[in-house]
CSV table of C-alpha atoms in Angstrom, one decimal:
chain,number,residue,atom,x,y,z
A,1,MET,CA,34.2,16.0,0.0
A,2,GLN,CA,35.6,12.5,1.5
A,3,ASN,CA,33.2,9.8,2.7
A,4,SER,CA,34.2,7.2,5.2
A,5,SER,CA,34.0,3.7,4.2
A,6,SER,CA,31.4,2.8,6.8
A,7,GLU,CA,29.0,5.7,5.1
A,8,HIS,CA,29.7,4.3,1.9
A,9,GLU,CA,28.9,0.7,2.8
A,10,ASP,CA,25.6,1.9,4.3
A,11,ILE,CA,24.9,3.3,1.0
A,12,SER,CA,25.7,0.3,-1.1
A,13,SER,CA,23.7,-2.1,1.1
A,14,LYS,CA,20.4,-0.5,0.5
A,15,SER,CA,18.5,-0.8,-2.5
A,16,PHE,CA,17.7,2.4,-4.8
A,17,GLY,CA,14.1,2.2,-3.3
A,18,GLU,CA,15.2,1.5,0.2
A,19,ARG,CA,17.3,4.8,0.0
A,20,MET,CA,14.6,6.9,-1.6
A,21,ILE,CA,12.2,6.1,1.1
A,22,GLU,CA,14.8,7.0,3.5
A,23,TYR,CA,15.0,10.3,1.5
A,24,ARG,CA,11.4,10.6,1.9
A,25,HIS,CA,10.9,10.0,5.7
A,26,SER,CA,13.9,12.8,5.8
A,27,LYS,CA,12.3,15.1,3.4
A,28,THR,CA,15.6,15.0,1.4
A,29,PHE,CA,14.8,16.3,-2.2
A,30,THR,CA,11.2,15.9,-1.8
A,31,ASP,CA,9.1,18.4,-4.0
A,32,LEU,CA,5.3,17.6,-3.2
A,33,LYS,CA,3.3,17.3,-0.1
A,34,ILE,CA,0.5,14.9,-0.4
A,35,LYS,CA,-2.1,15.9,2.4
A,36,ILE,CA,-4.6,13.6,3.6
A,37,GLN,CA,-6.9,14.8,6.5
A,38,ASP,CA,-4.4,16.2,9.1
A,39,LYS,CA,-1.4,14.3,7.8
A,40,GLU,CA,1.3,15.4,5.3
A,41,PHE,CA,3.4,13.1,3.4
A,42,HIS,CA,6.5,14.5,1.5
A,43,VAL,CA,7.2,12.5,-1.6
A,44,HIS,CA,9.2,12.9,-4.7
A,45,LYS,CA,6.9,13.9,-7.7
A,46,ILE,CA,8.8,11.7,-10.2
A,47,VAL,CA,7.9,8.6,-8.0
A,48,MET,CA,4.4,9.5,-7.8
A,49,MET,CA,3.9,10.4,-11.2
A,50,ASP,CA,5.5,7.4,-12.6
A,51,ALA,CA,3.7,5.1,-10.2
A,52,SER,CA,0.3,6.3,-10.5
A,53,PRO,CA,-1.5,7.8,-13.7
A,54,VAL,CA,-4.1,9.3,-11.5
A,55,LEU,CA,-1.6,11.0,-9.4
A,56,ARG,CA,0.4,11.9,-12.8
A,57,THR,CA,-2.8,13.7,-14.0
A,58,MET,CA,-3.5,15.6,-10.6
A,59,ILE,CA,0.1,16.7,-10.1
A,60,SER,CA,0.0,18.0,-13.8
A,61,GLU,CA,-3.3,19.7,-13.7
A,62,ARG,CA,-5.2,22.4,-11.5
A,63,TRP,CA,-5.3,20.0,-8.3
A,64,LEU,CA,-1.6,20.9,-7.4
A,65,LYS,CA,-1.6,24.2,-5.0
A,66,GLU,CA,1.8,25.8,-4.1
A,67,ASN,CA,3.4,21.9,-4.5
A,68,THR,CA,0.9,20.5,-2.0
A,69,LEU,CA,-1.9,17.9,-3.6
A,70,ASP,CA,-4.8,17.6,-1.3
A,71,LEU,CA,-6.2,14.0,-1.2
A,72,SER,CA,-8.6,14.5,1.9
A,73,ALA,CA,-11.5,14.5,-0.1
A,74,GLN,CA,-11.0,11.2,-1.4
A,75,VAL,CA,-11.5,7.9,0.1
A,76,VAL,CA,-7.7,7.2,1.3
A,77,ASP,CA,-7.1,6.2,4.7
A,78,PRO,CA,-4.0,8.3,6.0
A,79,ASP,CA,-2.5,5.3,7.6
A,80,ILE,CA,-3.1,3.0,4.6
A,81,PHE,CA,-1.5,5.7,2.4
A,82,GLU,CA,1.6,5.7,4.4
A,83,GLU,CA,2.5,1.9,3.7
A,84,LEU,CA,0.9,2.4,0.1
A,85,LEU,CA,3.7,5.0,-0.3
A,86,ASP,CA,6.4,2.5,0.5
A,87,TYR,CA,4.7,0.2,-1.8
A,88,LEU,CA,5.0,3.1,-4.9
A,89,TYR,CA,8.7,3.4,-4.1
A,90,ILE,CA,9.6,-0.4,-3.7
A,91,GLY,CA,7.0,-2.4,-4.8
A,92,LYS,CA,6.7,-4.1,-1.3
A,93,ILE,CA,3.9,-4.3,0.8
A,94,ASN,CA,2.4,-6.4,3.9
A,95,LEU,CA,-1.0,-7.4,3.2
A,96,THR,CA,-3.1,-9.2,5.5
A,97,PRO,CA,-6.8,-10.3,5.5
A,98,GLU,CA,-7.6,-7.1,7.9
A,99,ASN,CA,-5.9,-4.6,5.6
A,100,VAL,CA,-6.3,-6.2,2.0
A,101,GLU,CA,-9.6,-4.2,1.2
A,102,SER,CA,-8.3,-0.8,2.1
A,103,TYR,CA,-5.3,-1.1,0.0
A,104,ALA,CA,-7.4,-2.7,-3.0
A,105,LYS,CA,-9.8,0.5,-2.7
A,106,ALA,CA,-6.8,3.0,-2.6
A,107,ALA,CA,-5.0,1.1,-5.5
A,108,HIS,CA,-8.3,1.1,-7.5
A,109,PHE,CA,-8.7,5.0,-6.7
A,110,LEU,CA,-5.0,5.5,-7.7
A,111,ASP,CA,-5.2,3.3,-10.9
A,112,VAL,CA,-2.2,1.6,-9.1
A,113,SER,CA,-2.9,-1.8,-11.3
A,114,SER,CA,0.0,-4.0,-10.1
A,115,LEU,CA,-1.1,-3.5,-6.0
A,116,PHE,CA,-4.8,-4.1,-7.3
A,117,SER,CA,-4.1,-7.3,-8.9
A,118,LEU,CA,-1.8,-8.3,-6.0
A,119,SER,CA,-4.6,-7.3,-3.2
A,120,GLU,CA,-7.4,-9.4,-5.5
A,121,GLU,CA,-5.1,-12.4,-5.8
A,122,PHE,CA,-4.2,-12.1,-1.9
A,123,MET,CA,-8.3,-12.1,-1.1
A,124,PHE,CA,-9.1,-15.1,-3.5
A,125,LEU,CA,-6.2,-17.0,-2.2
A,126,TYR,CA,-7.4,-16.3,1.5
A,127,ASN,CA,-11.0,-16.9,0.9
A,128,PHE,CA,-9.9,-20.0,-0.9
A,129,SER,CA,-7.9,-21.3,2.0
A,130,PHE,CA,-10.8,-20.3,4.5
A,131,LEU,CA,-13.5,-22.3,2.2
A,132,GLN,CA,-10.7,-25.2,2.2
A,133,GLY,CA,-10.8,-24.8,6.0
A,134,LEU,CA,-14.5,-25.2,6.3
A,135,VAL,CA,-14.9,-28.2,3.9
A,136,PHE,CA,-12.4,-29.8,5.6
A,137,CYS,CA,-14.3,-29.4,9.3
A,138,TYR,CA,-17.4,-30.2,7.4
A,139,ASN,CA,-15.8,-33.5,6.3
A,140,LYS,CA,-14.5,-34.3,9.4
A,141,GLY,CA,-17.6,-33.6,11.4
A,142,TYR,CA,-16.8,-30.8,13.6
A,143,GLU,CA,-20.3,-29.5,13.9
A,144,GLY,CA,-20.0,-29.8,17.8
A,145,LYS,CA,-17.1,-27.4,17.7
A,146,LEU,CA,-18.4,-25.4,15.0
A,147,PRO,CA,-22.0,-24.9,15.4
A,148,PHE,CA,-22.6,-23.1,12.1
A,149,LEU,CA,-21.5,-26.2,10.3
A,150,SER,CA,-24.5,-28.1,11.3
A,151,SER,CA,-26.7,-25.9,9.2
A,152,LEU,CA,-24.9,-26.9,6.0
A,153,ARG,CA,-25.9,-30.4,6.5
A,154,GLU,CA,-29.3,-29.9,6.5
């Protein structure tokens, strides 16, 4: 079968992980479904087993029924899990102050130590920056604009 040069360029312009995410979204070669509440995620067992010791155990033991792993009883939000899957495939994630705690909880549950460490570091740096901002405002005497700062002077 011949490939056109444009198809070859498209494949070579993406990393292996990016292609694997595309395969996951198109359900190409997926061999496992992970169910969380009413959502199903089609994934590749080998990626899940490599990324998480917890998933490795669940996949290899009695948790798996008809190539479906049901995590509905676990405390993992389906929307967070969707993004977490991309992290498991390519190691990139968009942490924000609004979502970091949810990712940390999911990473802790799944024993994804790299994401848990990244989440902890993000929370530390974010809180440190916030506290630096408070100290700056306190030292500049901005109590009138930020009333809660005046209680710190007492």
